[in-house]
mmCIF file of C-alpha atoms in Angstrom:
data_model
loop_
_atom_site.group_PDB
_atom_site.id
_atom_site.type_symbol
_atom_site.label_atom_id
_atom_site.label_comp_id
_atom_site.label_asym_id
_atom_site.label_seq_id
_atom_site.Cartn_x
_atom_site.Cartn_y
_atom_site.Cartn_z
ATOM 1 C CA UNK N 1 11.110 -27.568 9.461
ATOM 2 C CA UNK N 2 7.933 -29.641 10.327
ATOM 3 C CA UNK N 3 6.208 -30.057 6.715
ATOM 4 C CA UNK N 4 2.944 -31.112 6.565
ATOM 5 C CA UNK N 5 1.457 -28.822 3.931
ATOM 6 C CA UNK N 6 1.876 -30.282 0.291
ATOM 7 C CA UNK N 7 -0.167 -27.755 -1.784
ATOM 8 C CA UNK N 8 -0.012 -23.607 -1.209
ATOM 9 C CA UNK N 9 -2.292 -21.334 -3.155
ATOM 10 C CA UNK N 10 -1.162 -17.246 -3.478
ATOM 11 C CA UNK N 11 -3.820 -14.659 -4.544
ATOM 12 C CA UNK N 12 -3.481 -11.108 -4.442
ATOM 13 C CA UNK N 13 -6.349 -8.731 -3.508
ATOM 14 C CA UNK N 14 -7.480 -4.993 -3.348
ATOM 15 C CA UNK N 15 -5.581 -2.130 -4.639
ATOM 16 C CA UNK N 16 -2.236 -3.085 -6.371
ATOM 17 C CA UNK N 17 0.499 -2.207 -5.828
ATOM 18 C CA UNK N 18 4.146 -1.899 -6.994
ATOM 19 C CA UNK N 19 5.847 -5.504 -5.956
ATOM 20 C CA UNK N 20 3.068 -7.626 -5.508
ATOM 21 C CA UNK N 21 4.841 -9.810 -8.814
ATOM 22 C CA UNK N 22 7.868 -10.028 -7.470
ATOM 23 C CA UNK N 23 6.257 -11.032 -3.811
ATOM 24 C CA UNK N 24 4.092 -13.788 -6.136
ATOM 25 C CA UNK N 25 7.551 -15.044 -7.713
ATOM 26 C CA UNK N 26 8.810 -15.418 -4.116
ATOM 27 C CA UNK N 27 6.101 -17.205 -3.266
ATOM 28 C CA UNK N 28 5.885 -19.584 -6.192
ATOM 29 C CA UNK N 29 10.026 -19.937 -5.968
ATOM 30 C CA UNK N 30 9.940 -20.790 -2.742
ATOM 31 C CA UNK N 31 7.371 -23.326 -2.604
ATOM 32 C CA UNK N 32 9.546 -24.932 -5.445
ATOM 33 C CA UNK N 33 12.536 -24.809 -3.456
ATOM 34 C CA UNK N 34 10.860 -26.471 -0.489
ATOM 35 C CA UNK N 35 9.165 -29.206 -2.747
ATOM 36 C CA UNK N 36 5.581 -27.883 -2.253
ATOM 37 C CA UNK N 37 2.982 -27.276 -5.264
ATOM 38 C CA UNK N 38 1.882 -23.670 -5.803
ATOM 39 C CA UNK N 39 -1.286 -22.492 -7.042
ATOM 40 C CA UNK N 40 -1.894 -19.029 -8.698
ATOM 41 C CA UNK N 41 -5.741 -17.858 -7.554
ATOM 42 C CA UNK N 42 -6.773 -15.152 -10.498
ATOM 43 C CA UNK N 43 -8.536 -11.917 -9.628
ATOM 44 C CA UNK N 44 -8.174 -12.598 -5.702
ATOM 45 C CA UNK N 45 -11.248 -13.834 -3.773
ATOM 46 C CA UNK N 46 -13.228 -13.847 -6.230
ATOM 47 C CA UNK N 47 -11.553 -16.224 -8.414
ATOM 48 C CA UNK N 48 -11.366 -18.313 -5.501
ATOM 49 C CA UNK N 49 -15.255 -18.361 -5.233
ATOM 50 C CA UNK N 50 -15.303 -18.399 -9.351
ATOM 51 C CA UNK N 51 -12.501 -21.456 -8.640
ATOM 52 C CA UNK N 52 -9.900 -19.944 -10.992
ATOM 53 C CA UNK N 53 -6.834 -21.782 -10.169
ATOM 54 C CA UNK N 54 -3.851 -23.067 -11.743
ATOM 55 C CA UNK N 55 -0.780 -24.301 -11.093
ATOM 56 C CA UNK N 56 2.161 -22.664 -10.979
ATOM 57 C CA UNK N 57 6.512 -23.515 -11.221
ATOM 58 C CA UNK N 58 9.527 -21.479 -10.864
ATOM 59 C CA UNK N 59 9.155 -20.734 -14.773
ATOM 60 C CA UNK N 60 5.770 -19.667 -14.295
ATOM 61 C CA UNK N 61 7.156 -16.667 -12.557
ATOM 62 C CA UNK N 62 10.079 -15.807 -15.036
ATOM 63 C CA UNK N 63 10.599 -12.271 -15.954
ATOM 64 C CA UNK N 64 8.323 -10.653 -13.622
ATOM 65 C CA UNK N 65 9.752 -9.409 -10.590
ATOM 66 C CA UNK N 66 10.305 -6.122 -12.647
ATOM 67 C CA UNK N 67 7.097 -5.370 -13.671
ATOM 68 C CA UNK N 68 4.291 -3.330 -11.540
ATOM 69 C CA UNK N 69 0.539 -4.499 -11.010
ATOM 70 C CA UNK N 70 -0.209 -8.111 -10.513
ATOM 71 C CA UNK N 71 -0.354 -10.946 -13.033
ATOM 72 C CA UNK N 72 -2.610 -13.052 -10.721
ATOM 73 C CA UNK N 73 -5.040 -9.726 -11.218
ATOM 74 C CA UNK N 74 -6.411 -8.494 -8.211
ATOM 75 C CA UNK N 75 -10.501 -7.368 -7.516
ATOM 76 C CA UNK N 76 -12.970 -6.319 -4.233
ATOM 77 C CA UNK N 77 -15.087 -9.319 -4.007
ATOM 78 C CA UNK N 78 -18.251 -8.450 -2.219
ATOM 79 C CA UNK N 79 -19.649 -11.910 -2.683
ATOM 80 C CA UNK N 80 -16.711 -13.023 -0.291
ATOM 81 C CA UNK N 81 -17.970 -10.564 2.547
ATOM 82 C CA UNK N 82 -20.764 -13.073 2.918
ATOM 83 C CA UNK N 83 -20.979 -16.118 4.632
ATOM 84 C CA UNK N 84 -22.099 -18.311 1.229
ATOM 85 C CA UNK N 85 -19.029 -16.630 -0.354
ATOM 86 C CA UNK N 86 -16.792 -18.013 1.802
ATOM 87 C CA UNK N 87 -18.186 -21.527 1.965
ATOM 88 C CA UNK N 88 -17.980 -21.635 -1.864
ATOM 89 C CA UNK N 89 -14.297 -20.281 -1.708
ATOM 90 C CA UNK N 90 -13.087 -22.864 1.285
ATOM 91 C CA UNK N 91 -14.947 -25.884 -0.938
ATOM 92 C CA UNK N 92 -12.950 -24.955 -4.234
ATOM 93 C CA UNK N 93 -9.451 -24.564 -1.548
ATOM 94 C CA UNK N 94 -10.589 -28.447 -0.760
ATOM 95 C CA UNK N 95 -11.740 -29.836 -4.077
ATOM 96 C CA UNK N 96 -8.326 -28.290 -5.879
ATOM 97 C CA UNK N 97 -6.748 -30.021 -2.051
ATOM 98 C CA UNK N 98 -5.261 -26.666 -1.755
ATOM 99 C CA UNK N 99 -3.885 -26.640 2.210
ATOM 100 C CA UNK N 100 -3.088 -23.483 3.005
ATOM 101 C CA UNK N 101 -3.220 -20.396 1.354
ATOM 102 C CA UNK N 102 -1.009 -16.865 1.108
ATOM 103 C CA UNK N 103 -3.066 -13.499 1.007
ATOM 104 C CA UNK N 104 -1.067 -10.455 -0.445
ATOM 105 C CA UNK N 105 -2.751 -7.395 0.063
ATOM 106 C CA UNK N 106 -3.803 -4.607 2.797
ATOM 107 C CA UNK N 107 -6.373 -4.159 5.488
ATOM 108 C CA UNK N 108 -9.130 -5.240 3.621
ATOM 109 C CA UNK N 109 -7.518 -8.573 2.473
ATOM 110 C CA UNK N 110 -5.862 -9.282 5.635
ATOM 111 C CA UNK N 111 -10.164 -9.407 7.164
ATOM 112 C CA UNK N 112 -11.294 -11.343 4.481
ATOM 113 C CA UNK N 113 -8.140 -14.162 5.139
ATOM 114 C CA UNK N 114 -9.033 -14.044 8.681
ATOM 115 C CA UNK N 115 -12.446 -14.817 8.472
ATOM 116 C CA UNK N 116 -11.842 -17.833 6.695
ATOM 117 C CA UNK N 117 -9.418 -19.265 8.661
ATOM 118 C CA UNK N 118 -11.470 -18.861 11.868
ATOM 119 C CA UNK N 119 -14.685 -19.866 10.141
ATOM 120 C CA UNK N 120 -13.295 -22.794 8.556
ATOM 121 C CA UNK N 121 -9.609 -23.805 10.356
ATOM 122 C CA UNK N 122 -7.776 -22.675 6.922
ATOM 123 C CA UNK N 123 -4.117 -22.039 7.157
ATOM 124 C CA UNK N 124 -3.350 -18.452 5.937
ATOM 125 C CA UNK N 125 -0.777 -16.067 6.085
ATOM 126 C CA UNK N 126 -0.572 -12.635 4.877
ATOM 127 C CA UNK N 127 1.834 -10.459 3.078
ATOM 128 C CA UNK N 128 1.246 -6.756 3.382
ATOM 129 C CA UNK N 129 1.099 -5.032 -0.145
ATOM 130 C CA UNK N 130 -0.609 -1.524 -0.045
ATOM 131 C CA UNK N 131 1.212 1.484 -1.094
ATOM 132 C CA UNK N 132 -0.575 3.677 1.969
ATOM 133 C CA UNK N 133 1.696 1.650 4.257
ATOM 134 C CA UNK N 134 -0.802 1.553 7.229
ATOM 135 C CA UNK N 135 -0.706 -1.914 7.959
ATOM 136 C CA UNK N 136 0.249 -2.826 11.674
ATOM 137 C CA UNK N 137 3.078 -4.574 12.673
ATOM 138 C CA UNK N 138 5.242 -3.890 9.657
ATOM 139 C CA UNK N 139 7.638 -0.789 9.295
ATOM 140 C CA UNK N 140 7.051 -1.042 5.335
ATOM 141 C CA UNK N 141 4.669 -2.363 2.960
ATOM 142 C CA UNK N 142 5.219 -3.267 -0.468
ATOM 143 C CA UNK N 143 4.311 -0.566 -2.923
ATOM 144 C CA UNK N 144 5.446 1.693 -0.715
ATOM 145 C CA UNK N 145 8.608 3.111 -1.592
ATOM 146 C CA UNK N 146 8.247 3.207 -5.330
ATOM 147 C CA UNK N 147 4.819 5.120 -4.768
ATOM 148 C CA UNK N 148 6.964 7.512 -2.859
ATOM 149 C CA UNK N 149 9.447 8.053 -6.172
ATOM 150 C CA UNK N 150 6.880 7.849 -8.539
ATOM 151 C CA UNK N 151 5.120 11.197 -6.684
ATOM 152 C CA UNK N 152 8.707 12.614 -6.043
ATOM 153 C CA UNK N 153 8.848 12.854 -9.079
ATOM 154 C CA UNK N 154 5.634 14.369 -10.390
ATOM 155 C CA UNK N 155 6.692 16.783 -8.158
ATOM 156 C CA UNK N 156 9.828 17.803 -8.872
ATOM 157 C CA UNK N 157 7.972 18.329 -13.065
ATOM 158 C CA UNK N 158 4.834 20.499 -11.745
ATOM 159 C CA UNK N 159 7.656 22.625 -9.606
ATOM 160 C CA UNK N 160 9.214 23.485 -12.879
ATOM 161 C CA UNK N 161 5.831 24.700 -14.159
ATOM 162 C CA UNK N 162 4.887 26.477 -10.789
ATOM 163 C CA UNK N 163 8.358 28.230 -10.384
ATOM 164 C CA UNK N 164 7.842 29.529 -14.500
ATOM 165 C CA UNK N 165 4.789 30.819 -13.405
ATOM 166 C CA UNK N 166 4.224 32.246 -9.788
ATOM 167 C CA UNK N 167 1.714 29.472 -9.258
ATOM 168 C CA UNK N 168 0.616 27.557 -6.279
ATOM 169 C CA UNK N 169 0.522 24.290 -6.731
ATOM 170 C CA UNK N 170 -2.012 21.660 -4.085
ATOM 171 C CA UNK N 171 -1.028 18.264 -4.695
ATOM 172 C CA UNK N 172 -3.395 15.431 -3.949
ATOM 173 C CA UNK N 173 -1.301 12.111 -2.910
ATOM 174 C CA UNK N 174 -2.895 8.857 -1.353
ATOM 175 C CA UNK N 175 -3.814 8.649 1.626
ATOM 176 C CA UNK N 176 -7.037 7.993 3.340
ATOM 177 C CA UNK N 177 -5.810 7.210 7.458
ATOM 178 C CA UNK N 178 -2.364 7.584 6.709
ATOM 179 C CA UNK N 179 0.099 10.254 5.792
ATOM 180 C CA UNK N 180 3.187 8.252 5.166
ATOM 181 C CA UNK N 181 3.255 9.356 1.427
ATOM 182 C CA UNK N 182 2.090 13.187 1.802
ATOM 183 C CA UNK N 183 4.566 13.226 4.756
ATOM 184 C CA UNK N 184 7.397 11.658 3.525
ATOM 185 C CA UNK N 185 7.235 12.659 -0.372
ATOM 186 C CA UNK N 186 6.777 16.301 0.381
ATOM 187 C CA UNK N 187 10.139 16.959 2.857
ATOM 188 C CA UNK N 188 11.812 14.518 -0.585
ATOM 189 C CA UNK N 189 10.376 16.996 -3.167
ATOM 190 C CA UNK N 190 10.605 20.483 -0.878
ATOM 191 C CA UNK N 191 7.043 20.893 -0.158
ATOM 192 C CA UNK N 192 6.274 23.993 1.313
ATOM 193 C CA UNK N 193 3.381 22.905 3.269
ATOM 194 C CA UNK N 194 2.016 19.300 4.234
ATOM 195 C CA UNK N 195 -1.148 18.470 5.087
ATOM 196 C CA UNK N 196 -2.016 14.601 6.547
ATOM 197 C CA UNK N 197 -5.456 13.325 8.313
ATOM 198 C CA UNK N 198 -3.382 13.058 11.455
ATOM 199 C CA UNK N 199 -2.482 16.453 11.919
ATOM 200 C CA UNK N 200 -5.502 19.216 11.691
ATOM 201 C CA UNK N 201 -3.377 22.132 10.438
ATOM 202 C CA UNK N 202 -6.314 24.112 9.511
ATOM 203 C CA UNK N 203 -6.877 26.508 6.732
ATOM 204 C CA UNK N 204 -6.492 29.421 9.022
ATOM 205 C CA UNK N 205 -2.900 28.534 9.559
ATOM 206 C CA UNK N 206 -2.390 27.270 6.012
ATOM 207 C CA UNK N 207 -3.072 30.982 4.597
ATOM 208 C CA UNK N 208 -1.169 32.420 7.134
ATOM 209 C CA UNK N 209 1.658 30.187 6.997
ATOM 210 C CA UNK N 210 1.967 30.355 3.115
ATOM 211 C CA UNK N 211 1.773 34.776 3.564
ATOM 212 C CA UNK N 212 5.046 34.131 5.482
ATOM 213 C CA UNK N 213 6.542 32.459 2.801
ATOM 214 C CA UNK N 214 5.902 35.022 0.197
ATOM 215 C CA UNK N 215 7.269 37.702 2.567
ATOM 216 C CA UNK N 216 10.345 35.576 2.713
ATOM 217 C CA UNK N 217 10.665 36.091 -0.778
ATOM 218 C CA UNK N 218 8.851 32.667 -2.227
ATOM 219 C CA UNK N 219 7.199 33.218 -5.587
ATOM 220 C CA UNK N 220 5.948 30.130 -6.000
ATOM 221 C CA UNK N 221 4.941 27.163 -3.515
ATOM 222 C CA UNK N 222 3.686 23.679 -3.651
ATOM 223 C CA UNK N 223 1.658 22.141 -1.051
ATOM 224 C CA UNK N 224 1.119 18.452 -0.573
ATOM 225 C CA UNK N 225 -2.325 16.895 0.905
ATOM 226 C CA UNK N 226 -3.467 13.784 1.594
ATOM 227 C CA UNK N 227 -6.118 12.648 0.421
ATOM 228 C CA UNK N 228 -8.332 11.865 4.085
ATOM 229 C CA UNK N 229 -7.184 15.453 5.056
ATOM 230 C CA UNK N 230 -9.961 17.142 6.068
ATOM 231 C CA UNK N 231 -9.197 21.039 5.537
ATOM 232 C CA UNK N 232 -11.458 21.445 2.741
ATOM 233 C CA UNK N 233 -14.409 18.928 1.750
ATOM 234 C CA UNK N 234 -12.071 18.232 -0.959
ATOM 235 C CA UNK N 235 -9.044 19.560 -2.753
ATOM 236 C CA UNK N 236 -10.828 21.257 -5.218
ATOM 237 C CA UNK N 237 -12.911 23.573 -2.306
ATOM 238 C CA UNK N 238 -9.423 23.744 -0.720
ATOM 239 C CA UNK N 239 -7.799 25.205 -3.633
ATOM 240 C CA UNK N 240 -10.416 28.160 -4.335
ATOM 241 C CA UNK N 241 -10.527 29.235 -0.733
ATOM 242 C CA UNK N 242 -6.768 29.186 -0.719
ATOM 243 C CA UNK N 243 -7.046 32.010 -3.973
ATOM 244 C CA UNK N 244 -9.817 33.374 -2.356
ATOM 245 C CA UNK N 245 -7.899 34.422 0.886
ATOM 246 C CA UNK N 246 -4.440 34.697 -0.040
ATOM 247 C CA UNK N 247 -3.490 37.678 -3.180
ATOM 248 C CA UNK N 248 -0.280 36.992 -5.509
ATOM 249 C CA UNK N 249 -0.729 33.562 -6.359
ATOM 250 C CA UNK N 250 -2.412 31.807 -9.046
ATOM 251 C CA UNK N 251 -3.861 28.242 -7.880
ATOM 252 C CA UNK N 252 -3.857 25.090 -9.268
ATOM 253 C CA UNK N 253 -4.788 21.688 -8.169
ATOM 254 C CA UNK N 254 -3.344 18.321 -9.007
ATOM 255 C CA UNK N 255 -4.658 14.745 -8.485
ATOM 256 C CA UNK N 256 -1.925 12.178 -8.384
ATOM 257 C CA UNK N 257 -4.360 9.369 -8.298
ATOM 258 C CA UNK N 258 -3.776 6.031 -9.504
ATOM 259 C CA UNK N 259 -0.344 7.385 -11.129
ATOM 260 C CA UNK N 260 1.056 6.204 -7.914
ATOM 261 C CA UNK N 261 -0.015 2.466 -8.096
ATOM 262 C CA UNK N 262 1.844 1.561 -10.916
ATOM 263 C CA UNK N 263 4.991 1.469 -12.426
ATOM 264 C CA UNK N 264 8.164 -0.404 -12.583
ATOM 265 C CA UNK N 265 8.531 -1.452 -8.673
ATOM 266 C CA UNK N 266 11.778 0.025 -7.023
ATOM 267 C CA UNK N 267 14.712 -2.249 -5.735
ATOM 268 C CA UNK N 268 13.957 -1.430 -2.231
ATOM 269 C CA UNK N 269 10.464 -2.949 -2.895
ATOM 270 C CA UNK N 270 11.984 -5.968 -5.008
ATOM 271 C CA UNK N 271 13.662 -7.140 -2.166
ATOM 272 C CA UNK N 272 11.039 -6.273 0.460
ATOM 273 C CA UNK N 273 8.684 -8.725 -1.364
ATOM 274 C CA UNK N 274 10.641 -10.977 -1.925
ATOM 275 C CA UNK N 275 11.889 -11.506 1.900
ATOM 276 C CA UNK N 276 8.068 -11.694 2.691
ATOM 277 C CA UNK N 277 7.138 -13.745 -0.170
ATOM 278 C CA UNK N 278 10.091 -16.309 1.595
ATOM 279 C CA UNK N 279 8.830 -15.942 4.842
ATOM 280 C CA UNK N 280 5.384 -16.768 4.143
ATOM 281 C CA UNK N 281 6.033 -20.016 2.974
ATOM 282 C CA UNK N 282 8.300 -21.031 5.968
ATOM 283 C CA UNK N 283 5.660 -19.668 8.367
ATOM 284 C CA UNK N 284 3.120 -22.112 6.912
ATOM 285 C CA UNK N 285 5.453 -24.775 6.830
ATOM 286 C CA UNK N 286 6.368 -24.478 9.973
ATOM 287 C CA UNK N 287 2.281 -24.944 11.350
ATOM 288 C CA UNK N 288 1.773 -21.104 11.472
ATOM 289 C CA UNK N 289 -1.171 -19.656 10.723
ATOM 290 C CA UNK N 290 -3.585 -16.091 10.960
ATOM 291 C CA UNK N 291 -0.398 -14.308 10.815
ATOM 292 C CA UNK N 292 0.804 -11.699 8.477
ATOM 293 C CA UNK N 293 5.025 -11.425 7.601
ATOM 294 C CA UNK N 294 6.678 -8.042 7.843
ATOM 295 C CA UNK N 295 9.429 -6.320 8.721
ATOM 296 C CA UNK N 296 10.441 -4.303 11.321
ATOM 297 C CA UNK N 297 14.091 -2.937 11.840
ATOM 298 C CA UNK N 298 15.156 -4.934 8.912
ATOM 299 C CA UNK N 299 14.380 -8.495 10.200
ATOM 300 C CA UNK N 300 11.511 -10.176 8.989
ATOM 301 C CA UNK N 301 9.145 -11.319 12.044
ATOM 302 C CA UNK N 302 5.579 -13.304 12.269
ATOM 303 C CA UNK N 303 3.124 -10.580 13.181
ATOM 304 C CA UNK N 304 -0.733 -11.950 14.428
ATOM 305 C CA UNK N 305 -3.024 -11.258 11.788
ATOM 306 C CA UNK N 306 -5.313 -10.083 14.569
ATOM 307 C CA UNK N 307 -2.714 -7.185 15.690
ATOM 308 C CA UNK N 308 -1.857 -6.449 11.834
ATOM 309 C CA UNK N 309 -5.378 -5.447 11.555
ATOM 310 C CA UNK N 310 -5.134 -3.123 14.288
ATOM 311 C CA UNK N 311 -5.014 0.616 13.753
ATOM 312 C CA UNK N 312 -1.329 1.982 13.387
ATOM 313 C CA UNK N 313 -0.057 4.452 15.494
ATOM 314 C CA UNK N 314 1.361 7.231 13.274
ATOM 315 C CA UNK N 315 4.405 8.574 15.157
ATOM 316 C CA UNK N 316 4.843 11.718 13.156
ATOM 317 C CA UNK N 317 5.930 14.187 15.288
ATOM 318 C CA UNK N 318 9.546 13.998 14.418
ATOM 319 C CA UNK N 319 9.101 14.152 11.026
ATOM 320 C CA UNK N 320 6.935 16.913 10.732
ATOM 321 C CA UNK N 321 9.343 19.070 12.737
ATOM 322 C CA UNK N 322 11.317 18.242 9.776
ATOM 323 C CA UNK N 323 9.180 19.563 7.179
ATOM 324 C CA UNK N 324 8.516 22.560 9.235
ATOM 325 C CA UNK N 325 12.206 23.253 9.755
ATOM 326 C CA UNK N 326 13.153 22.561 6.207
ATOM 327 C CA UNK N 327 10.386 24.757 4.652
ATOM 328 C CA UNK N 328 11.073 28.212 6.082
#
């Protein structure tokens, strides 16, 4: 392994997400194991502008991997969207002799890391954690999975209450470009109807889809949407022409929101993290750089951070014969 790089800094950045301390700990752990210093950057890039820094050692990172969020904190830095911002964040990297640094986060991150290493020849390497997983290049993010059991399960609860009460439940998951979670939790929890931004079911079809279902003998129904589907101008609208146009139901709407982000991070997404966390360090000790780590078909490859940033192709079409199949 051709080692050059002495010092590593890790920051995380954006939305949080379920992992991102155990993909830190891998990170830290592994720089320890490979006889490099680590450095913990606090509330992402803007600590790095605000040159919050310190150093961190296997014990740093004790007792962590179980817990959800992100002890390095994470913030949107618009300072670091301009030019000055990055000049001041690339002159604390050098004054702290920082030589390469480890980005954990989602789209957003993975543009700010990129700009810096083209604008200033920085080492970087990202580590996708975003629970939408929509990030190029990687079958799964971290965050992911537990996101999809901690709305699995606030599904399965307002089911009880809709089957005690002949209710019709809309669901509002995460999910601005992607439908991975609507999709995915709703065949999991039984959804009657899913609606994702990549599919235009339209409300047309939605009424006369769910009128089946009560002729089948359904009393109650639960329908999850995504949150950048665009069959109403927003759930809310969605939900009252829903009662409007369709007789025997009562409506209700639920927002999942940021319920999904946190929680104790699922052994799927321990391990996910902490194979990228790994693999980031050996990428950037072995001279790679503007590349993100991820995983596809269970081995973890060296993706360009230029095709991570790419828009995914959602290949749904298989699933959502699924849900239609399973939901008569």
């Amino acid at each position: 392994m051709a080692q050059k790089i002495k010092n590593i800094a890790v920051l995380t950045s954006g939305g949080d997400a379920p992992g991102m301390n155990a993909a830190i700990r891998a990170v830290v752990r592994a720089c320890s194991y490979y006889k490099v210093n680590c450095f913990g950057v606090y509330k992402g890039y803007e600590g790095l502008i605000n040159n919050e820094l310190e150093e961190l050692n296997a014990r740093s990172v004790r007792n962590i991997i179980n817990k959800g969020g992100t002890f390095l904190k994470s913030a949107r830095s618009k300072t670091f969207r301009t030019v000055e911002g990055r000049q001041k964040a690339h002159a604390n990297l050098v004054k702290n002799n920082i030589d390469a640094l480890v980005v954990i986060g989602g789209d957003g991150s993975f543009t700010g890391a990129l700009k810096l290493s083209e604008e200033f020849n920085f080492p970087v390497v990202g580590v996708p954690g975003t629970i939408d997983n929509d990030i190029n290049g990687t079958d799964y993010t971290i965050g992911y999975d537990t996101a999809l059991n901690t709305v699995v399960d606030a599904i399965d609860k307002i089911r009880d209450t809709a089957s005690s009460h002949n209710r019709l439940f809309l669901i509002e998951v995460m999910g601005r470009d992607a439908g991975d979670i609507a999709l995915n939790s709703g065949i999991g929890a039984g959804a009657e109807e899913i609606l994702i931004p990549e599919e235009d079911m339209g409300v047309e079809r939605l009424i006369e889809s769910l009128k089946k279902s009560k002729t089948t003998g359904k009393t109650s129904s639960i329908i999850v949407v995504a949150e950048g589907d665009t069959s109403g101008k927003n759930i809310f609208e969605l939900g009252q022409y829903v009662e409007n146009n369709l007789e025997g139901y009562e409506v209700r709407v639920s927002v999942l929101g940021h319920i999904q982000r946190g929680g104790t991070p699922s052994c799927f997404d321990r391990v996910l993290a902490s194979k990228l966390g790994v693999g980031a360090v050996e990428a950037l000790l072995d001279n790679k750089r503007e590349v993100m780590i991820g995983i596809v078909h269970k081995k973890v490859t060296i993706v360009p951070l230029v095709d991570a940033l790419k828009k995914r192709v959602h290949k749904h079409d298989k699933l959502i014969k699924v849900a239609d199949i399973t939901s008569v």
